[in-house]
Each structure stands twice: as structure tokens, then as C-alpha cells.
Amino acid sequence: MFIPTRAAGLDALHEFVPRAGADYRRDRNHDLGPARTNVSGLSPYIRHRLVPEQEVVDAVLDRHSLHAAEKFVQEVFWRTYWKGWLEQRPEVWRRYRTDVRDLLGGDLPDGYEDAVAGRTGIDAMDAWVRELVDTGYLHNHVRMWFASIWVFTLGLPWQLGADFFLRHLLDGDAASNTLSWRWVAGLQTRGKTYLATADNIARYTDGRFSPTGLATRAVALDEDPFPPAAPIPDDDDPAAIGPRSGLLLHDEDLEPVSLLAPLGGAVPALAATAVVGAAAARSPAGASTLVEEFTAGALDDAASRALDADGRAAEVLDPSDVAAVVDWATSERLDTVVVPYAPVGPAQERLDALRSALAETDTGLVTVRRPWDSRAWPFASRGFFPFKERIPGLVRGR
Ligand SMILES: Cc1cc2nc3c(=O)[nH]c(=O)nc-3n(C[C@H](O)[C@H](O)[C@H](O)COP(=O)(O)OP(=O)(O)OC[C@H]3O[C@@H](n4cnc5c(N)ncnc54)[C@H](O)[C@@H]3O)c2cc1C
């Protein structure tokens, strides 16, 4: 269903653009089943930046006014908002990671195995589990219902639900996924929960599902406080890029042309290129076969586009093997490895290790952050509503 290439992502974008205005505003919350056209289905492409957010929004605004496509553009900015918010609170991700490791490593809670096997007896939940496992995708409204039923009806830990999603969603993303689960559970906007009801599910699935026995109250979960928000780390200075540099793409950003364009002459002709991906690092339990295959396909596709100055395609390297990346940099005699900035999440954890290992061979690591992120993230310090007010200005700066 989802072909892991930039070309397929662009086809999906161009097919969707005519529907990104009034149609999307009217129909987006309905889930009529897998053959859906009321939402874009672009998330696996955007997640890996096979098609970056800027390109999606540009294509939509070439066809519609911002007023007409406001809802769609806002949804794309939800992703940006979540990423900017988590960037300022990395401890939220770290604690989630520790919790998942502890929960999966201990006695699994009653009902967990049945839930992830699609055996809860709640027909909607069981069908959504099958859809998630079989396709790697769920509609946004379904994700909200699913998370709500998981937490408030089944009484399971939200972290295990988020982990199940992250392992199976082709678009699985540290920020959007973790923070959306927290939002449903009443942890993100403290005290404000999301309660799935049978009426709402029946209405927006056009009667396909009308589950019984759902929780009728959603009492917000609680947790220890986190440290205050930290400033977004500075991006590296492009002036640090040496004369013999190589480009290392990773699975957070697989579109080299628009990544490097804003730097102009700061990046010399690339001496070598490589790509790495970290699907298995999504969870202590790894990632589903579908996710592994989609990510591997996306990396291969990026490798064929990320040519070096001699027209050589990129090498695909094993991300769990820092030494292999260091060997690549050494054998190509690089003084600098240029990488897309990796936001909080598994790719960043790997890049931190790589930076130290490269330093030991006197090779620099220079991260490149897209202007899209640099401009928007600082506004993601509070709730989405103040952030939303910035969208027209952010879009004008495109
Ligand atoms: C519990 C839960 C978990 C989620 N986990 C993820 C995740 O791991 N990765 C992910 O990309 N999205 C996640 N979302 C957000 C959202 O459900 C998906 O982005 C959306 O359903 C993808 O389908 P689409 O591309 O057809 O979306 P469209 O409606 O066509 O939206 C266009 C794009 O905007 C972005 N977007 C839309 N809605 C949201 C949103 N609420 N939050 C963040 N970005 C959004 C996506 O990049 C999407 O591709 C989650 C939502 C919930 C409630």
C-alpha cells in the first residue's frame, strides 16, 4: 500500500492536493476504512522526509489559499509543534524510554498480550489492531479512540500502547506518538483527557463499529514533574564544514537536495555519501517487519538519490555499528561528516554516539537543521493554540 520511495510520496501528494481544502476540512475526521481518500496518507513519507513538510505545504498553498487549506496546514504543523515541544523537554522522551524498557522487561500487565493480539473482545479495538499490524497505518481519529480505550477501558499503561504503535506505524515518530499518547492520557495538557465514546465511534466510522463496555470516565493519569523546558540546542555552524566532507543521511531526513540548498556554497562538492536507518531502535522489542521493510526501502531510495560529486550512489550502513560509519568516514578520508539534525528520538541517540566516535579520529560531525524547524520550534514552548497563531507568519517565510 505504501511504496517507500520519494517518487511514490510525490505521486500521493499530487493526487491529494486538490482535496486539501474544503474537502479535507469537512471529511477528515471520518474513517471509512482502509481505502480512504479524505486524508492524505502522507505520514510515512513526511516522517522520513522523503517528502519534507515544506514541500507538502508549498504544493498545497500553490493550489489553495491558506484560509481554504487552513486545517490541513495546521495538521502538518502539529507534527512540527510536537517535535519542537519535545526538543525542549528531552527528559520526557528519556523517561518514556526507561518506562518501556522496565515494563517490557518485567511481568507484563494482565490484558496486554490479548490487546496486542487483537483479542480484547471489543470488536473495534481488535479490528484496529489487525489493521495496524497488516498495513502500518491507522487514521488519526482511530489512533485517538485506540489510545483512549487502551488507557481508560483496558487500564493498560500508556507507555506500552505508545510502544506498540511505534513498533508498527510506518510513520512512528518519537514526538508525535509519545506526546499524542500523553495527550489522550491527560499528561500532556495536564488534567485534560480524551474519552472515546461508542456514539462518536459509530458516527465517524459510519456505523462500522459501535463498541460496548467502554469506560464512561477518563480520569487523568499522574506523574512526577519534569525539569523546566530547556532552550533548543544550537545547530552546528556550517563554517565548520571542511573541504573534504561527506553526507550521512539518516531515517529522519532522506531528501538531500532541499536539506543542503539553504547552505549554498558552505558545503563543498561531496566526497562521499552514506545513509543509515534506525527502525530497530524504536523499541527494546524492535520494529515490525513492515516498518523494517519500509524503512529499508526508504534508505535504498535515498541512497540512489544522494549522489556524491562523482555520481556514486550512497552506501547503506548499519546504524547499530558506529565503527562501520567511522570506517566509512576514514576510508573516504573525510574531514567532516555532514548530517541532517536529528530531533529527540532514536536517531539522535545514535548520532550522539557517532559524534564521540568520530572525534577520536579527528573527523568533525556537523548537523544541518532545516529552516522549517529552526523557525518554528522556538514557538512550541507552550500549547498548540499560541503556536497556531504563528502559522501564517511561518508559512509566509517559506
Ligand atoms: C495516539 C496517537 C499516536 C500518533 N502517532 C503518530 C506517529 O507516530 N507519527 C505521526 O506522524 N503521527 C502520529 N499521530 C498523528 C496522526 O494521527 C497522524 O500523523 C495522521 O493520522 C497521519 O495520517 P495522514 O498522513 O493521512 O494525515 P493527514 O490528516 O493527511 O495530515 C497530513 C500530515 O500532517 C501530519 N499530522 C496530521 N495530524 C497530526 C497530528 N495529530 N499530530 C502530528 N502530526 C499530524 C502528518 O505528518 C500527516 O501526514 C498520532 C496520533 C495519535 C492520536
mmCIF file of C-alpha atoms in Angstrom, residues 49-379:
data_model
loop_
_atom_site.group_PDB
_atom_site.id
_atom_site.type_symbol
_atom_site.label_atom_id
_atom_site.label_comp_id
_atom_site.label_asym_id
_atom_site.label_seq_id
_atom_site.Cartn_x
_atom_site.Cartn_y
_atom_site.Cartn_z
ATOM 1 C CA ARG A 49 11.258 13.382 4.992
ATOM 2 C CA LEU A 50 11.139 11.534 1.708
ATOM 3 C CA VAL A 51 8.795 14.457 1.140
ATOM 4 C CA PRO A 52 9.578 17.226 3.665
ATOM 5 C CA GLU A 53 6.879 19.332 5.324
ATOM 6 C CA GLN A 54 7.888 22.464 3.426
ATOM 7 C CA GLU A 55 7.319 20.737 0.091
ATOM 8 C CA VAL A 56 3.915 19.413 1.198
ATOM 9 C CA VAL A 57 2.728 22.813 2.384
ATOM 10 C CA ASP A 58 4.138 24.589 -0.687
ATOM 11 C CA ALA A 59 2.273 22.215 -3.015
ATOM 12 C CA VAL A 60 -0.982 22.704 -1.110
ATOM 13 C CA LEU A 61 -0.641 26.501 -0.983
ATOM 14 C CA ASP A 62 0.159 26.666 -4.687
ATOM 15 C CA ARG A 63 -3.343 25.295 -5.209
ATOM 16 C CA HIS A 64 -5.359 26.687 -2.266
ATOM 17 C CA SER A 65 -5.321 29.845 -0.151
ATOM 18 C CA LEU A 66 -4.104 29.436 3.415
ATOM 19 C CA HIS A 67 -7.647 30.180 4.525
ATOM 20 C CA ALA A 68 -9.055 27.330 2.402
ATOM 21 C CA ALA A 69 -6.336 24.839 3.406
ATOM 22 C CA GLU A 70 -6.011 26.051 6.982
ATOM 23 C CA LYS A 71 -6.996 22.745 8.579
ATOM 24 C CA PHE A 72 -4.606 20.681 6.512
ATOM 25 C CA VAL A 73 -1.696 23.074 7.012
ATOM 26 C CA GLN A 74 -2.408 23.094 10.755
ATOM 27 C CA GLU A 75 -2.215 19.311 10.860
ATOM 28 C CA VAL A 76 1.192 19.366 9.215
ATOM 29 C CA PHE A 77 2.244 21.925 11.817
ATOM 30 C CA TRP A 78 1.033 19.639 14.623
ATOM 31 C CA ARG A 79 3.957 17.429 13.724
ATOM 32 C CA THR A 80 6.315 20.398 13.800
ATOM 33 C CA TYR A 81 4.846 21.553 17.099
ATOM 34 C CA TRP A 82 5.277 18.167 18.776
ATOM 35 C CA LYS A 83 8.861 17.942 17.600
ATOM 36 C CA GLY A 84 9.683 21.451 18.801
ATOM 37 C CA TRP A 85 7.997 20.794 22.158
ATOM 38 C CA LEU A 86 9.938 17.564 22.749
ATOM 39 C CA GLU A 87 13.159 19.232 21.667
ATOM 40 C CA GLN A 88 12.763 21.498 24.672
ATOM 41 C CA ARG A 89 11.900 18.630 27.031
ATOM 42 C CA PRO A 90 14.134 15.686 26.122
ATOM 43 C CA GLU A 91 13.598 14.210 29.585
ATOM 44 C CA VAL A 92 10.018 13.317 28.578
ATOM 45 C CA TRP A 93 11.416 11.031 25.884
ATOM 46 C CA ARG A 94 14.131 9.608 28.163
ATOM 47 C CA ARG A 95 11.649 8.739 30.896
ATOM 48 C CA TYR A 96 9.318 7.129 28.341
ATOM 49 C CA ARG A 97 12.225 5.007 27.069
ATOM 50 C CA THR A 98 13.109 3.874 30.587
ATOM 51 C CA ASP A 99 9.468 3.110 31.398
ATOM 52 C CA VAL A 100 9.053 0.995 28.253
ATOM 53 C CA ARG A 101 12.243 -0.918 28.957
ATOM 54 C CA ASP A 102 11.136 -1.612 32.538
ATOM 55 C CA LEU A 103 7.582 -2.561 31.575
ATOM 56 C CA LEU A 104 8.612 -4.909 28.751
ATOM 57 C CA GLY A 105 11.347 -6.410 30.907
ATOM 58 C CA GLY A 106 9.030 -7.127 33.876
ATOM 59 C CA ASP A 107 5.789 -9.041 34.303
ATOM 60 C CA LEU A 108 3.536 -7.843 31.518
ATOM 61 C CA PRO A 109 0.248 -6.440 32.842
ATOM 62 C CA ASP A 110 -2.896 -8.557 32.607
ATOM 63 C CA GLY A 111 -4.649 -7.988 29.327
ATOM 64 C CA TYR A 112 -1.587 -6.714 27.443
ATOM 65 C CA GLU A 113 -0.956 -9.873 25.412
ATOM 66 C CA ASP A 114 -4.631 -10.084 24.455
ATOM 67 C CA ALA A 115 -4.712 -6.404 23.497
ATOM 68 C CA VAL A 116 -1.743 -6.589 21.110
ATOM 69 C CA ALA A 117 -3.011 -9.858 19.640
ATOM 70 C CA GLY A 118 -6.409 -8.306 18.839
ATOM 71 C CA ARG A 119 -8.243 -10.444 21.403
ATOM 72 C CA THR A 120 -9.887 -7.893 23.683
ATOM 73 C CA GLY A 121 -13.404 -8.836 22.600
ATOM 74 C CA ILE A 122 -14.026 -5.158 21.742
ATOM 75 C CA ASP A 123 -14.685 -5.556 18.025
ATOM 76 C CA ALA A 124 -13.365 -2.122 17.052
ATOM 77 C CA MET A 125 -10.119 -2.475 19.007
ATOM 78 C CA ASP A 126 -9.472 -5.934 17.625
ATOM 79 C CA ALA A 127 -10.086 -4.756 14.050
ATOM 80 C CA TRP A 128 -7.792 -1.742 14.545
ATOM 81 C CA VAL A 129 -5.007 -3.951 15.881
ATOM 82 C CA ARG A 130 -5.277 -6.071 12.745
ATOM 83 C CA GLU A 131 -5.304 -3.004 10.517
ATOM 84 C CA LEU A 132 -2.269 -1.547 12.273
ATOM 85 C CA VAL A 133 -0.300 -4.774 12.096
ATOM 86 C CA ASP A 134 -1.311 -5.520 8.478
ATOM 87 C CA THR A 135 -0.901 -2.022 6.995
ATOM 88 C CA GLY A 136 1.341 0.007 9.322
ATOM 89 C CA TYR A 137 -1.208 2.827 9.378
ATOM 90 C CA LEU A 138 -4.256 3.993 11.348
ATOM 91 C CA HIS A 139 -6.468 7.023 10.783
ATOM 92 C CA ASN A 140 -5.928 9.850 13.296
ATOM 93 C CA HIS A 141 -9.354 9.512 14.878
ATOM 94 C CA VAL A 142 -8.802 5.761 15.296
ATOM 95 C CA ARG A 143 -5.466 6.454 16.998
ATOM 96 C CA MET A 144 -7.283 8.688 19.481
ATOM 97 C CA TRP A 145 -10.023 6.119 20.162
ATOM 98 C CA PHE A 146 -7.487 3.320 20.386
ATOM 99 C CA ALA A 147 -5.284 5.153 22.883
ATOM 100 C CA SER A 148 -8.295 6.182 24.962
ATOM 101 C CA ILE A 149 -9.711 2.640 25.130
ATOM 102 C CA TRP A 150 -6.239 1.242 25.875
ATOM 103 C CA VAL A 151 -5.744 3.586 28.833
ATOM 104 C CA PHE A 152 -9.239 4.092 30.262
ATOM 105 C CA THR A 153 -11.163 0.921 29.349
ATOM 106 C CA LEU A 154 -8.414 -1.697 29.371
ATOM 107 C CA GLY A 155 -6.436 0.078 32.101
ATOM 108 C CA LEU A 156 -3.102 -0.645 30.412
ATOM 109 C CA PRO A 157 0.000 1.556 30.790
ATOM 110 C CA TRP A 158 0.052 4.275 28.135
ATOM 111 C CA GLN A 159 3.752 3.669 27.544
ATOM 112 C CA LEU A 160 3.088 0.119 26.337
ATOM 113 C CA GLY A 161 0.422 1.365 23.940
ATOM 114 C CA ALA A 162 2.765 4.018 22.589
ATOM 115 C CA ASP A 163 5.439 1.352 22.187
ATOM 116 C CA PHE A 164 3.042 -0.923 20.294
ATOM 117 C CA PHE A 165 2.223 1.973 17.936
ATOM 118 C CA LEU A 166 5.858 2.960 17.496
ATOM 119 C CA ARG A 167 6.805 -0.584 16.546
ATOM 120 C CA HIS A 168 4.023 -0.907 13.962
ATOM 121 C CA LEU A 169 3.310 2.527 12.476
ATOM 122 C CA LEU A 170 5.219 3.258 9.286
ATOM 123 C CA ASP A 171 5.080 6.895 10.397
ATOM 124 C CA GLY A 172 6.065 6.022 14.008
ATOM 125 C CA ASP A 173 7.669 9.154 15.398
ATOM 126 C CA ALA A 174 9.184 9.829 18.817
ATOM 127 C CA ALA A 175 7.475 13.194 19.235
ATOM 128 C CA SER A 176 4.064 12.797 17.544
ATOM 129 C CA ASN A 177 3.483 9.370 19.013
ATOM 130 C CA THR A 178 4.708 9.827 22.587
ATOM 131 C CA LEU A 179 3.101 13.218 23.040
ATOM 132 C CA SER A 180 -0.212 12.202 21.450
ATOM 133 C CA TRP A 181 -0.479 9.248 23.839
ATOM 134 C CA ARG A 182 0.351 11.574 26.714
ATOM 135 C CA TRP A 183 -2.305 13.993 25.480
ATOM 136 C CA VAL A 184 -5.009 11.287 25.463
ATOM 137 C CA ALA A 185 -3.952 10.171 28.971
ATOM 138 C CA GLY A 186 -4.225 13.691 30.424
ATOM 139 C CA LEU A 187 -0.483 14.111 30.971
ATOM 140 C CA GLN A 188 0.342 16.481 28.121
ATOM 141 C CA THR A 189 -2.324 19.104 28.762
ATOM 142 C CA ARG A 190 -2.417 18.308 32.436
ATOM 143 C CA GLY A 191 -5.774 17.014 33.572
ATOM 144 C CA LYS A 192 -7.373 17.149 30.109
ATOM 145 C CA THR A 193 -8.121 13.661 28.806
ATOM 146 C CA TYR A 194 -9.727 12.249 25.686
ATOM 147 C CA LEU A 195 -12.642 9.862 26.219
ATOM 148 C CA ALA A 196 -13.660 7.611 23.313
ATOM 149 C CA THR A 197 -17.403 7.012 23.203
ATOM 150 C CA ALA A 198 -19.428 4.463 21.257
ATOM 151 C CA ASP A 199 -21.574 7.233 19.726
ATOM 152 C CA ASN A 200 -18.592 9.146 18.430
ATOM 153 C CA ILE A 201 -17.003 5.985 17.038
ATOM 154 C CA ALA A 202 -20.252 4.917 15.332
ATOM 155 C CA ARG A 203 -20.752 8.382 13.866
ATOM 156 C CA TYR A 204 -17.252 8.771 12.426
ATOM 157 C CA THR A 205 -16.939 5.190 11.194
ATOM 158 C CA ASP A 206 -20.342 5.474 9.505
ATOM 159 C CA GLY A 207 -21.655 2.739 11.784
ATOM 160 C CA ARG A 208 -18.885 0.245 11.012
ATOM 161 C CA PHE A 209 -18.221 -0.015 14.747
ATOM 162 C CA SER A 210 -20.282 0.645 17.835
ATOM 163 C CA PRO A 211 -18.374 -0.903 20.717
ATOM 164 C CA THR A 212 -19.997 -1.679 24.055
ATOM 165 C CA GLY A 213 -18.478 -1.665 27.504
ATOM 166 C CA LEU A 214 -16.247 1.369 27.034
ATOM 167 C CA ALA A 215 -15.139 3.419 30.021
ATOM 168 C CA THR A 216 -17.536 6.249 30.753
ATOM 169 C CA ARG A 217 -14.984 8.371 32.631
ATOM 170 C CA ALA A 218 -11.426 9.297 31.804
ATOM 171 C CA VAL A 219 -9.557 10.367 34.906
ATOM 172 C CA ALA A 220 -6.230 11.954 34.029
ATOM 173 C CA LEU A 221 -3.119 9.966 34.860
ATOM 174 C CA ASP A 222 -0.471 11.497 37.064
ATOM 175 C CA GLU A 223 3.323 11.507 37.043
ATOM 176 C CA ASP A 224 6.337 13.074 38.732
ATOM 177 C CA PRO A 225 7.126 16.543 37.420
ATOM 178 C CA PHE A 226 9.741 17.075 34.735
ATOM 179 C CA PRO A 227 12.552 19.640 34.781
ATOM 180 C CA PRO A 228 11.643 23.002 33.227
ATOM 181 C CA ALA A 229 11.883 23.400 29.457
ATOM 182 C CA ALA A 230 15.422 23.801 28.135
ATOM 183 C CA PRO A 231 16.372 26.011 25.182
ATOM 184 C CA ILE A 232 16.563 24.285 21.811
ATOM 185 C CA PRO A 233 20.191 23.291 21.247
ATOM 186 C CA ASP A 234 22.054 25.440 18.725
ATOM 187 C CA ASP A 235 22.620 23.929 15.328
ATOM 188 C CA ASP A 236 26.244 23.442 14.266
ATOM 189 C CA ASP A 237 27.991 26.227 12.389
ATOM 190 C CA PRO A 238 28.269 25.405 8.659
ATOM 191 C CA ALA A 239 31.618 27.221 8.700
ATOM 192 C CA ALA A 240 32.947 24.119 10.484
ATOM 193 C CA ILE A 241 32.418 22.028 7.318
ATOM 194 C CA GLY A 242 35.865 21.132 5.978
ATOM 195 C CA PRO A 243 36.991 20.896 2.349
ATOM 196 C CA ARG A 244 36.573 17.107 2.194
ATOM 197 C CA SER A 245 33.134 16.421 3.513
ATOM 198 C CA GLY A 246 30.744 13.513 3.205
ATOM 199 C CA LEU A 247 26.981 13.474 3.668
ATOM 200 C CA LEU A 248 25.393 10.952 6.025
ATOM 201 C CA LEU A 249 21.613 10.850 5.730
ATOM 202 C CA HIS A 250 19.545 9.081 8.364
ATOM 203 C CA ASP A 251 15.962 7.923 8.546
ATOM 204 C CA GLU A 252 14.705 11.248 9.983
ATOM 205 C CA ASP A 253 15.621 13.121 6.803
ATOM 206 C CA LEU A 254 16.117 11.453 3.451
ATOM 207 C CA GLU A 255 15.889 14.356 0.997
ATOM 208 C CA PRO A 256 19.392 15.776 0.437
ATOM 209 C CA VAL A 257 18.652 18.416 -2.193
ATOM 210 C CA SER A 258 16.349 20.642 -0.144
ATOM 211 C CA LEU A 259 18.367 19.888 3.001
ATOM 212 C CA LEU A 260 21.595 21.315 1.604
ATOM 213 C CA ALA A 261 20.146 24.040 -0.663
ATOM 214 C CA PRO A 262 19.909 26.729 2.065
ATOM 215 C CA LEU A 263 23.619 26.275 2.822
ATOM 216 C CA GLY A 264 24.612 27.205 -0.715
ATOM 217 C CA GLY A 265 28.397 27.254 -1.056
ATOM 218 C CA ALA A 266 29.030 26.262 2.581
ATOM 219 C CA VAL A 267 29.015 22.601 1.541
ATOM 220 C CA PRO A 268 31.796 21.735 -0.897
ATOM 221 C CA ALA A 269 31.317 19.030 -3.537
ATOM 222 C CA LEU A 270 30.521 15.874 -1.575
ATOM 223 C CA ALA A 271 33.425 13.433 -1.436
ATOM 224 C CA ALA A 272 31.140 10.576 -0.386
ATOM 225 C CA THR A 273 27.589 9.859 0.729
ATOM 226 C CA ALA A 274 26.006 7.247 3.001
ATOM 227 C CA VAL A 275 22.663 6.519 4.652
ATOM 228 C CA VAL A 276 21.714 4.870 7.950
ATOM 229 C CA GLY A 277 18.358 3.965 9.449
ATOM 230 C CA ALA A 278 17.284 3.036 12.913
ATOM 231 C CA ALA A 279 13.932 1.228 12.704
ATOM 232 C CA ALA A 280 15.044 -1.437 15.176
ATOM 233 C CA ALA A 281 15.946 1.262 17.702
ATOM 234 C CA ARG A 282 12.308 2.307 18.044
ATOM 235 C CA SER A 283 11.742 -0.102 20.915
ATOM 236 C CA PRO A 284 13.551 -2.734 23.004
ATOM 237 C CA ALA A 285 11.245 -5.105 21.086
ATOM 238 C CA GLY A 286 12.459 -3.736 17.722
ATOM 239 C CA ALA A 287 10.085 -2.783 14.935
ATOM 240 C CA SER A 288 7.587 -4.786 12.892
ATOM 241 C CA THR A 289 8.661 -6.416 9.645
ATOM 242 C CA LEU A 290 6.530 -3.897 7.724
ATOM 243 C CA VAL A 291 8.318 -0.984 9.415
ATOM 244 C CA GLU A 292 11.734 -2.583 8.861
ATOM 245 C CA GLU A 293 10.926 -3.109 5.185
ATOM 246 C CA PHE A 294 9.518 0.366 4.646
ATOM 247 C CA THR A 295 12.500 1.983 6.358
ATOM 248 C CA ALA A 296 14.996 -0.173 4.424
ATOM 249 C CA GLY A 297 13.219 0.716 1.169
ATOM 250 C CA ALA A 298 13.270 4.398 2.033
ATOM 251 C CA LEU A 299 17.006 4.209 2.764
ATOM 252 C CA ASP A 300 17.700 2.444 -0.538
ATOM 253 C CA ASP A 301 15.683 5.068 -2.358
ATOM 254 C CA ALA A 302 17.575 7.871 -0.627
ATOM 255 C CA ALA A 303 20.877 6.145 -1.398
ATOM 256 C CA SER A 304 20.068 6.195 -5.111
ATOM 257 C CA ARG A 305 19.390 9.956 -4.955
ATOM 258 C CA ALA A 306 22.195 11.071 -2.618
ATOM 259 C CA LEU A 307 24.982 11.052 -5.186
ATOM 260 C CA ASP A 308 28.467 12.267 -4.405
ATOM 261 C CA ALA A 309 30.467 14.592 -6.659
ATOM 262 C CA ASP A 310 31.497 11.644 -8.846
ATOM 263 C CA GLY A 311 27.924 10.455 -9.249
ATOM 264 C CA ARG A 312 28.371 7.488 -6.894
ATOM 265 C CA ALA A 313 25.239 6.395 -5.004
ATOM 266 C CA ALA A 314 25.342 6.401 -1.221
ATOM 267 C CA GLU A 315 26.465 3.413 0.805
ATOM 268 C CA VAL A 316 23.831 1.970 3.128
ATOM 269 C CA LEU A 317 25.499 1.463 6.507
ATOM 270 C CA ASP A 318 24.438 -0.494 9.576
ATOM 271 C CA PRO A 319 23.227 2.099 12.088
ATOM 272 C CA SER A 320 23.889 -0.097 15.105
ATOM 273 C CA ASP A 321 27.537 -0.329 14.109
ATOM 274 C CA VAL A 322 29.144 3.013 14.913
ATOM 275 C CA ALA A 323 32.522 1.555 13.937
ATOM 276 C CA ALA A 324 31.225 0.895 10.389
ATOM 277 C CA VAL A 325 30.303 4.567 9.997
ATOM 278 C CA VAL A 326 33.677 5.649 11.357
ATOM 279 C CA ASP A 327 35.379 3.208 8.934
ATOM 280 C CA TRP A 328 33.412 4.699 6.042
ATOM 281 C CA ALA A 329 34.470 8.236 7.014
ATOM 282 C CA THR A 330 38.101 7.156 7.439
ATOM 283 C CA SER A 331 38.299 5.174 4.219
ATOM 284 C CA GLU A 332 36.812 8.121 2.317
ATOM 285 C CA ARG A 333 39.395 10.382 4.055
ATOM 286 C CA LEU A 334 36.674 12.773 5.215
ATOM 287 C CA ASP A 335 37.439 15.683 7.494
ATOM 288 C CA THR A 336 33.733 16.323 8.119
ATOM 289 C CA VAL A 337 30.580 14.244 8.164
ATOM 290 C CA VAL A 338 27.543 16.424 7.427
ATOM 291 C CA VAL A 339 24.263 15.052 8.811
ATOM 292 C CA PRO A 340 20.689 16.295 8.989
ATOM 293 C CA TYR A 341 19.908 17.449 12.529
ATOM 294 C CA ALA A 342 18.272 14.551 14.369
ATOM 295 C CA PRO A 343 15.463 15.654 16.695
ATOM 296 C CA VAL A 344 14.946 13.946 20.058
ATOM 297 C CA GLY A 345 14.458 10.245 19.402
ATOM 298 C CA PRO A 346 16.344 7.099 18.412
ATOM 299 C CA ALA A 347 18.314 8.745 15.575
ATOM 300 C CA GLN A 348 19.613 11.432 17.934
ATOM 301 C CA GLU A 349 20.698 8.805 20.450
ATOM 302 C CA ARG A 350 22.765 7.145 17.711
ATOM 303 C CA LEU A 351 24.235 10.418 16.432
ATOM 304 C CA ASP A 352 25.437 11.318 19.920
ATOM 305 C CA ALA A 353 27.439 8.081 19.997
ATOM 306 C CA LEU A 354 28.730 8.697 16.480
ATOM 307 C CA ARG A 355 29.877 12.233 17.259
ATOM 308 C CA SER A 356 32.140 10.983 20.069
ATOM 309 C CA ALA A 357 33.496 8.104 17.967
ATOM 310 C CA LEU A 358 34.297 10.387 15.009
ATOM 311 C CA ALA A 359 36.003 12.905 17.291
ATOM 312 C CA GLU A 360 38.531 10.209 18.188
ATOM 313 C CA THR A 361 39.601 10.073 14.528
ATOM 314 C CA ASP A 362 39.657 13.873 14.220
ATOM 315 C CA THR A 363 36.615 13.852 11.959
ATOM 316 C CA GLY A 364 34.033 16.528 12.633
ATOM 317 C CA LEU A 365 30.279 15.965 12.678
ATOM 318 C CA VAL A 366 28.244 18.960 11.526
ATOM 319 C CA THR A 367 24.460 18.878 11.786
ATOM 320 C CA VAL A 368 22.258 20.791 9.372
ATOM 321 C CA ARG A 369 18.847 21.872 10.606
ATOM 322 C CA ARG A 370 16.186 22.841 8.130
ATOM 323 C CA PRO A 371 14.953 26.457 8.306
ATOM 324 C CA TRP A 372 11.424 24.990 8.685
ATOM 325 C CA ASP A 373 12.387 23.553 12.086
ATOM 326 C CA SER A 374 14.642 26.402 13.200
ATOM 327 C CA ARG A 375 11.928 28.979 12.622
ATOM 328 C CA ALA A 376 9.013 27.071 14.130
ATOM 329 C CA TRP A 377 10.414 25.100 17.064
ATOM 330 C CA PRO A 378 11.088 28.042 19.392
ATOM 331 C CA PHE A 379 7.337 28.835 19.289
#
